[in-house]
PDB file of C-alpha atoms in Angstrom:
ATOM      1  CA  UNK A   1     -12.089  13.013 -18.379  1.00 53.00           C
ATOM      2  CA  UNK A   2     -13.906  13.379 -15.086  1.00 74.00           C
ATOM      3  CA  UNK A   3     -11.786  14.304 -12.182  1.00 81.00           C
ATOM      4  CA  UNK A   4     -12.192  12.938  -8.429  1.00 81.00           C
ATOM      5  CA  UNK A   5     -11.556  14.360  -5.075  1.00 84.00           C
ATOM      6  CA  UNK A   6     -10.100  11.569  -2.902  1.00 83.00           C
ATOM      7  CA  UNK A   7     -12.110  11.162   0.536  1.00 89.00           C
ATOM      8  CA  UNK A   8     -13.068   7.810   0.790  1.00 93.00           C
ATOM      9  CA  UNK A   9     -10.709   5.038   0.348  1.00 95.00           C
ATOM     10  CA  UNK A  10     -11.254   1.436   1.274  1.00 96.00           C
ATOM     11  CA  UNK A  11      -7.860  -0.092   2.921  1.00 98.00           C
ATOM     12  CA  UNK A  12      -8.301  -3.819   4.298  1.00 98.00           C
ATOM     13  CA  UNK A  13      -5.549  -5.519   6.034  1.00 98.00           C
ATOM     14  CA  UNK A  14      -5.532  -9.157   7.022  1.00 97.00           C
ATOM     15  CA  UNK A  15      -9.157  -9.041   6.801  1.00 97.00           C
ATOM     16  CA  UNK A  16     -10.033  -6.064   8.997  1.00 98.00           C
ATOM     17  CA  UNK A  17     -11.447  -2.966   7.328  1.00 97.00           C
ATOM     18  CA  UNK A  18      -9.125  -0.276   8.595  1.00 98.00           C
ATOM     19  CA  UNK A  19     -10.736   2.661   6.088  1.00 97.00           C
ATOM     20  CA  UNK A  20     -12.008   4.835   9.145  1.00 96.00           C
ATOM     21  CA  UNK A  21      -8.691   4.641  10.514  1.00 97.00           C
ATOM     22  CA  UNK A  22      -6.558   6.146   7.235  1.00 97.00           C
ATOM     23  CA  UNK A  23      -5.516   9.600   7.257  1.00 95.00           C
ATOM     24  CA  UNK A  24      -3.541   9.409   3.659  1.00 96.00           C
ATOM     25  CA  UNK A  25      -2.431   5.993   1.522  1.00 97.00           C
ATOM     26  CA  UNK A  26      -0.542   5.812  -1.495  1.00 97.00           C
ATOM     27  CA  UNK A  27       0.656   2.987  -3.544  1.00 97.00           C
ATOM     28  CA  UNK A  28       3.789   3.229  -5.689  1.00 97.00           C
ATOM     29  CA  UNK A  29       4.172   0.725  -8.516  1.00 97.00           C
ATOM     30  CA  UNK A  30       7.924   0.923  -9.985  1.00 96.00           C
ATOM     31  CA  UNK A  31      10.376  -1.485 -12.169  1.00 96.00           C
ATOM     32  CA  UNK A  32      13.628  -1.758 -11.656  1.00 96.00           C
ATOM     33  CA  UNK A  33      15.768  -0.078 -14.458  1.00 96.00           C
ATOM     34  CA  UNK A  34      18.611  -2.467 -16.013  1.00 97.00           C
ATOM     35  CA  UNK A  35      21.040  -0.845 -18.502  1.00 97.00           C
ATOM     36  CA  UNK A  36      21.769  -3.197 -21.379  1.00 96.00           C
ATOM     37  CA  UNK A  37      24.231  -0.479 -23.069  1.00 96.00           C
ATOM     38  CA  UNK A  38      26.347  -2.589 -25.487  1.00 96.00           C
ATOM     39  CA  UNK A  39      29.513  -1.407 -26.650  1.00 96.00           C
ATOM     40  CA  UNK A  40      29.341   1.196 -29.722  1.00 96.00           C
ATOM     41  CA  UNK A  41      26.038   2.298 -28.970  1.00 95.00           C
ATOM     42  CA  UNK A  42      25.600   6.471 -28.640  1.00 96.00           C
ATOM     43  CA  UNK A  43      22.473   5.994 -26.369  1.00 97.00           C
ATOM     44  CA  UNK A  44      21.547   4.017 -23.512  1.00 96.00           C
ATOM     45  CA  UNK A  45      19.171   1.516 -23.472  1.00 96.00           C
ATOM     46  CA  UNK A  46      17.246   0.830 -20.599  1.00 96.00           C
ATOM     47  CA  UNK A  47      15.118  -2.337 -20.137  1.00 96.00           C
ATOM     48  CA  UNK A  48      13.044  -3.241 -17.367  1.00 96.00           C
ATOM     49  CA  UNK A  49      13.568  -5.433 -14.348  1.00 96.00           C
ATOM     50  CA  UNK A  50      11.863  -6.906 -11.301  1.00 96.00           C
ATOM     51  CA  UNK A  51       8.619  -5.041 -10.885  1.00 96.00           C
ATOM     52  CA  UNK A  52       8.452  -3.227  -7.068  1.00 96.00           C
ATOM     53  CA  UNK A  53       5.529  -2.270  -5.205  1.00 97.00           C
ATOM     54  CA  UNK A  54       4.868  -0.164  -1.630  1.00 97.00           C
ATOM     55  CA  UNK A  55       1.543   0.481  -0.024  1.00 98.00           C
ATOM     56  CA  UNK A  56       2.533   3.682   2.499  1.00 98.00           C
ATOM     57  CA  UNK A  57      -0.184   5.039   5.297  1.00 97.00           C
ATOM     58  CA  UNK A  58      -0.739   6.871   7.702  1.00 96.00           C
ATOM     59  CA  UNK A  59      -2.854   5.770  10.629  1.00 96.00           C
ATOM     60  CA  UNK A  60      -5.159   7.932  13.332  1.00 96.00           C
ATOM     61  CA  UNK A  61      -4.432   5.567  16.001  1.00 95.00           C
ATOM     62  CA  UNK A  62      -6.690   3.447  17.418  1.00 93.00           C
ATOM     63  CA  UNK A  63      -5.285   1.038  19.757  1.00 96.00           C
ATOM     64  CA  UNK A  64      -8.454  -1.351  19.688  1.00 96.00           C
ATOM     65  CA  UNK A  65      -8.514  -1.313  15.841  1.00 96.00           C
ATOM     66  CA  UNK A  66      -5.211  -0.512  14.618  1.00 97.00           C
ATOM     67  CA  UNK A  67      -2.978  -1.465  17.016  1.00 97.00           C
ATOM     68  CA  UNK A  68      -4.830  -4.764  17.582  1.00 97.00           C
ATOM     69  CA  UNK A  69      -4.435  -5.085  13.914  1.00 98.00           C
ATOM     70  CA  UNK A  70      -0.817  -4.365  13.157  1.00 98.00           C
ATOM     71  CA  UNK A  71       0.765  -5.125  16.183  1.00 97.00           C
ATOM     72  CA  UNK A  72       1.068  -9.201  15.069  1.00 97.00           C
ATOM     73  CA  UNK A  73       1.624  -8.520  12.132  1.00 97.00           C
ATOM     74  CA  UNK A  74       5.495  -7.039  12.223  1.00 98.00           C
ATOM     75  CA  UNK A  75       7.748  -8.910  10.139  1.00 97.00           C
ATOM     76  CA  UNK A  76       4.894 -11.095   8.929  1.00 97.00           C
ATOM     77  CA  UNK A  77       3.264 -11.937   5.828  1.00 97.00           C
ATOM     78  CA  UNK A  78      -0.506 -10.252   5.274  1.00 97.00           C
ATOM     79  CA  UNK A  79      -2.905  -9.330   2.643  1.00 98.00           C
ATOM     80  CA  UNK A  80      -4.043  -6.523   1.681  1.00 98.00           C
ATOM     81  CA  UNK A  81      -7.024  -4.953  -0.312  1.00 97.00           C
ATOM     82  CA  UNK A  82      -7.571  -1.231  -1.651  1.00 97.00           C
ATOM     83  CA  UNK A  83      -9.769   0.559  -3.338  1.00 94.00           C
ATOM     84  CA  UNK A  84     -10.093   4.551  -4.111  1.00 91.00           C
ATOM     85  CA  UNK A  85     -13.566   4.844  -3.162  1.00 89.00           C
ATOM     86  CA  UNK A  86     -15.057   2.478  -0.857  1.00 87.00           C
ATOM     87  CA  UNK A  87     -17.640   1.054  -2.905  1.00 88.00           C
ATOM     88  CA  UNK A  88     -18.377  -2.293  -5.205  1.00 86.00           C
ATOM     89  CA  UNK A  89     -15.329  -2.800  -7.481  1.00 85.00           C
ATOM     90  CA  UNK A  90     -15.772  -1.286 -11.444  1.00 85.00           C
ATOM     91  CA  UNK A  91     -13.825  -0.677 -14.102  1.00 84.00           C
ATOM     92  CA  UNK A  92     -13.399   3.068 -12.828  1.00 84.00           C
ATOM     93  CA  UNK A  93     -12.876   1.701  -8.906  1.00 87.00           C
ATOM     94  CA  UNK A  94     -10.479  -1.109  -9.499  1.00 92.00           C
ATOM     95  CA  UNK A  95      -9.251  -3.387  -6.645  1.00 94.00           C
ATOM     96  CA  UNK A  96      -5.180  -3.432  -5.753  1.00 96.00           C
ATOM     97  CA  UNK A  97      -4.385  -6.690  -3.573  1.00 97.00           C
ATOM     98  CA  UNK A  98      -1.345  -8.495  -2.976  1.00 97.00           C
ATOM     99  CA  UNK A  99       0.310 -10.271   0.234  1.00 98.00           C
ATOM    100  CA  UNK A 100       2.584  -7.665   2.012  1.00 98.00           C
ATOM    101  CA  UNK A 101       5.603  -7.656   4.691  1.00 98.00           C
ATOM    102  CA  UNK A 102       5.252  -5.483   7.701  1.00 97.00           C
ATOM    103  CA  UNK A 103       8.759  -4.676   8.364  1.00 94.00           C
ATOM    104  CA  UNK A 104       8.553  -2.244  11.540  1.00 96.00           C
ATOM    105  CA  UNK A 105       4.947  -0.828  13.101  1.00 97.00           C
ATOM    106  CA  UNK A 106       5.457   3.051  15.575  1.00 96.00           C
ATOM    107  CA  UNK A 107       2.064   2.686  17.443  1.00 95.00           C
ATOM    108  CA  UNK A 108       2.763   5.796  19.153  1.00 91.00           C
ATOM    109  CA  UNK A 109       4.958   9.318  19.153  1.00 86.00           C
ATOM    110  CA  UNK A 110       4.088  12.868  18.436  1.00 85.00           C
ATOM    111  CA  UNK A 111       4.057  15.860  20.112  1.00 91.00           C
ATOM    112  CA  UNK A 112       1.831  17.217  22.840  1.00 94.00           C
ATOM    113  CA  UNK A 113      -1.591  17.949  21.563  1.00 95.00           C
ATOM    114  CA  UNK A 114      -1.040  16.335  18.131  1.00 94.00           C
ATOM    115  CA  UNK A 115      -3.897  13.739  16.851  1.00 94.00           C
ATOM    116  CA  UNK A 116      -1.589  10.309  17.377  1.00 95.00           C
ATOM    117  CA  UNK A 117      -1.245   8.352  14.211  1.00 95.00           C
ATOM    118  CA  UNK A 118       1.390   5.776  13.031  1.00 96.00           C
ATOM    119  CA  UNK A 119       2.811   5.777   9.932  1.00 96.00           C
ATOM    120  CA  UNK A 120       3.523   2.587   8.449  1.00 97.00           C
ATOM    121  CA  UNK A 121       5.028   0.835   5.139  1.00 98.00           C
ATOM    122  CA  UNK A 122       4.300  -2.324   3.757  1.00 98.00           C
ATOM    123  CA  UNK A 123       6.938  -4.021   1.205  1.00 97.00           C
ATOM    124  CA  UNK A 124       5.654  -6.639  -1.213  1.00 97.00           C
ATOM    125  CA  UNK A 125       5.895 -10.148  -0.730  1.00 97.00           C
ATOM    126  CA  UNK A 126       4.076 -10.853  -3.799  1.00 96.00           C
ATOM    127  CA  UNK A 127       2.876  -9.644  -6.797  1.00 97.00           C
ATOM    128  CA  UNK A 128       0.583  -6.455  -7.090  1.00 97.00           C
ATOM    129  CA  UNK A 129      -2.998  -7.497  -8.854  1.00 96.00           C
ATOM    130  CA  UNK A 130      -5.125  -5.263 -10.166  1.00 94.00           C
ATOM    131  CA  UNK A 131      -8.442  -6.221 -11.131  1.00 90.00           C
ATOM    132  CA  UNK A 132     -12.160  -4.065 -12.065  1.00 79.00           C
ATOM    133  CA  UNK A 133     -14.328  -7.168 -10.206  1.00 72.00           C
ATOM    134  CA  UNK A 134     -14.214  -8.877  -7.500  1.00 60.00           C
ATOM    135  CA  UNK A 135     -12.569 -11.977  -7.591  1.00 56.00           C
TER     136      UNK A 135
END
């Protein structure tokens, strides 16, 4: 199984390409875990719930691209688009969408002679797709 180093992400939010801008993005994909025990069992038994994703980055600020970007967009509904390489979509790049909620947006803090970036955290307001093609 081939391995890859990570330097070239595609991140699109609300339509603007923001992958110049991204110093480190993850995606976490959980589901909730429900306990349907019943009594005289020896072992719990776990079944899954509501499914739960989070799309977390950090930003190297750019107050005509970033900030013009996210600024609106706190406590609204937006879509967004990632890939791990920025390249056509493939069975070994797949494309992550869904329609996210901007609950809070820093655009600016650090300390003296730190690059300024904003670290933001979008929580779902949809479902997470995840597709090998463009749709």
């Amino acid at each position: 199984m081939a391995s890859q180093v990570w330097k070239n992400a595609y991140l699109n939010v609300n339509g603007v390409d923001l992958s110049a801008n991204v110093g480190s993005l993850a995606l976490a994909y959980e589901a909730e875990s429900l306990d349907e025990t019943a009594m005289g069992a020896t072992s719990r038994k776990m079944k899954g719930g509501l499914k739960k994703h989070t799309v977390d980055v950090t930003f190297f600020q750019n107050f005509s691209c970033v900030d013009a970007t996210l600024f609106g967009l706190v406590g609204c509904q937006t879509s967004i688009e990632m890939r791990a390489c920025n390249a056509c979509s493939s069975a070994g790049n797949p494309i992550w969408e869904a329609t996210y909620m901007l609950q809070n947006y820093p655009p600016m803090g650090g300390a003296v002679g730190a690059l300024l970036q904003s670290q933001v955290r979008f929580e779902p307001a949809g479902d997470l797709r995840h597709c090998a093609v463009a749709s």
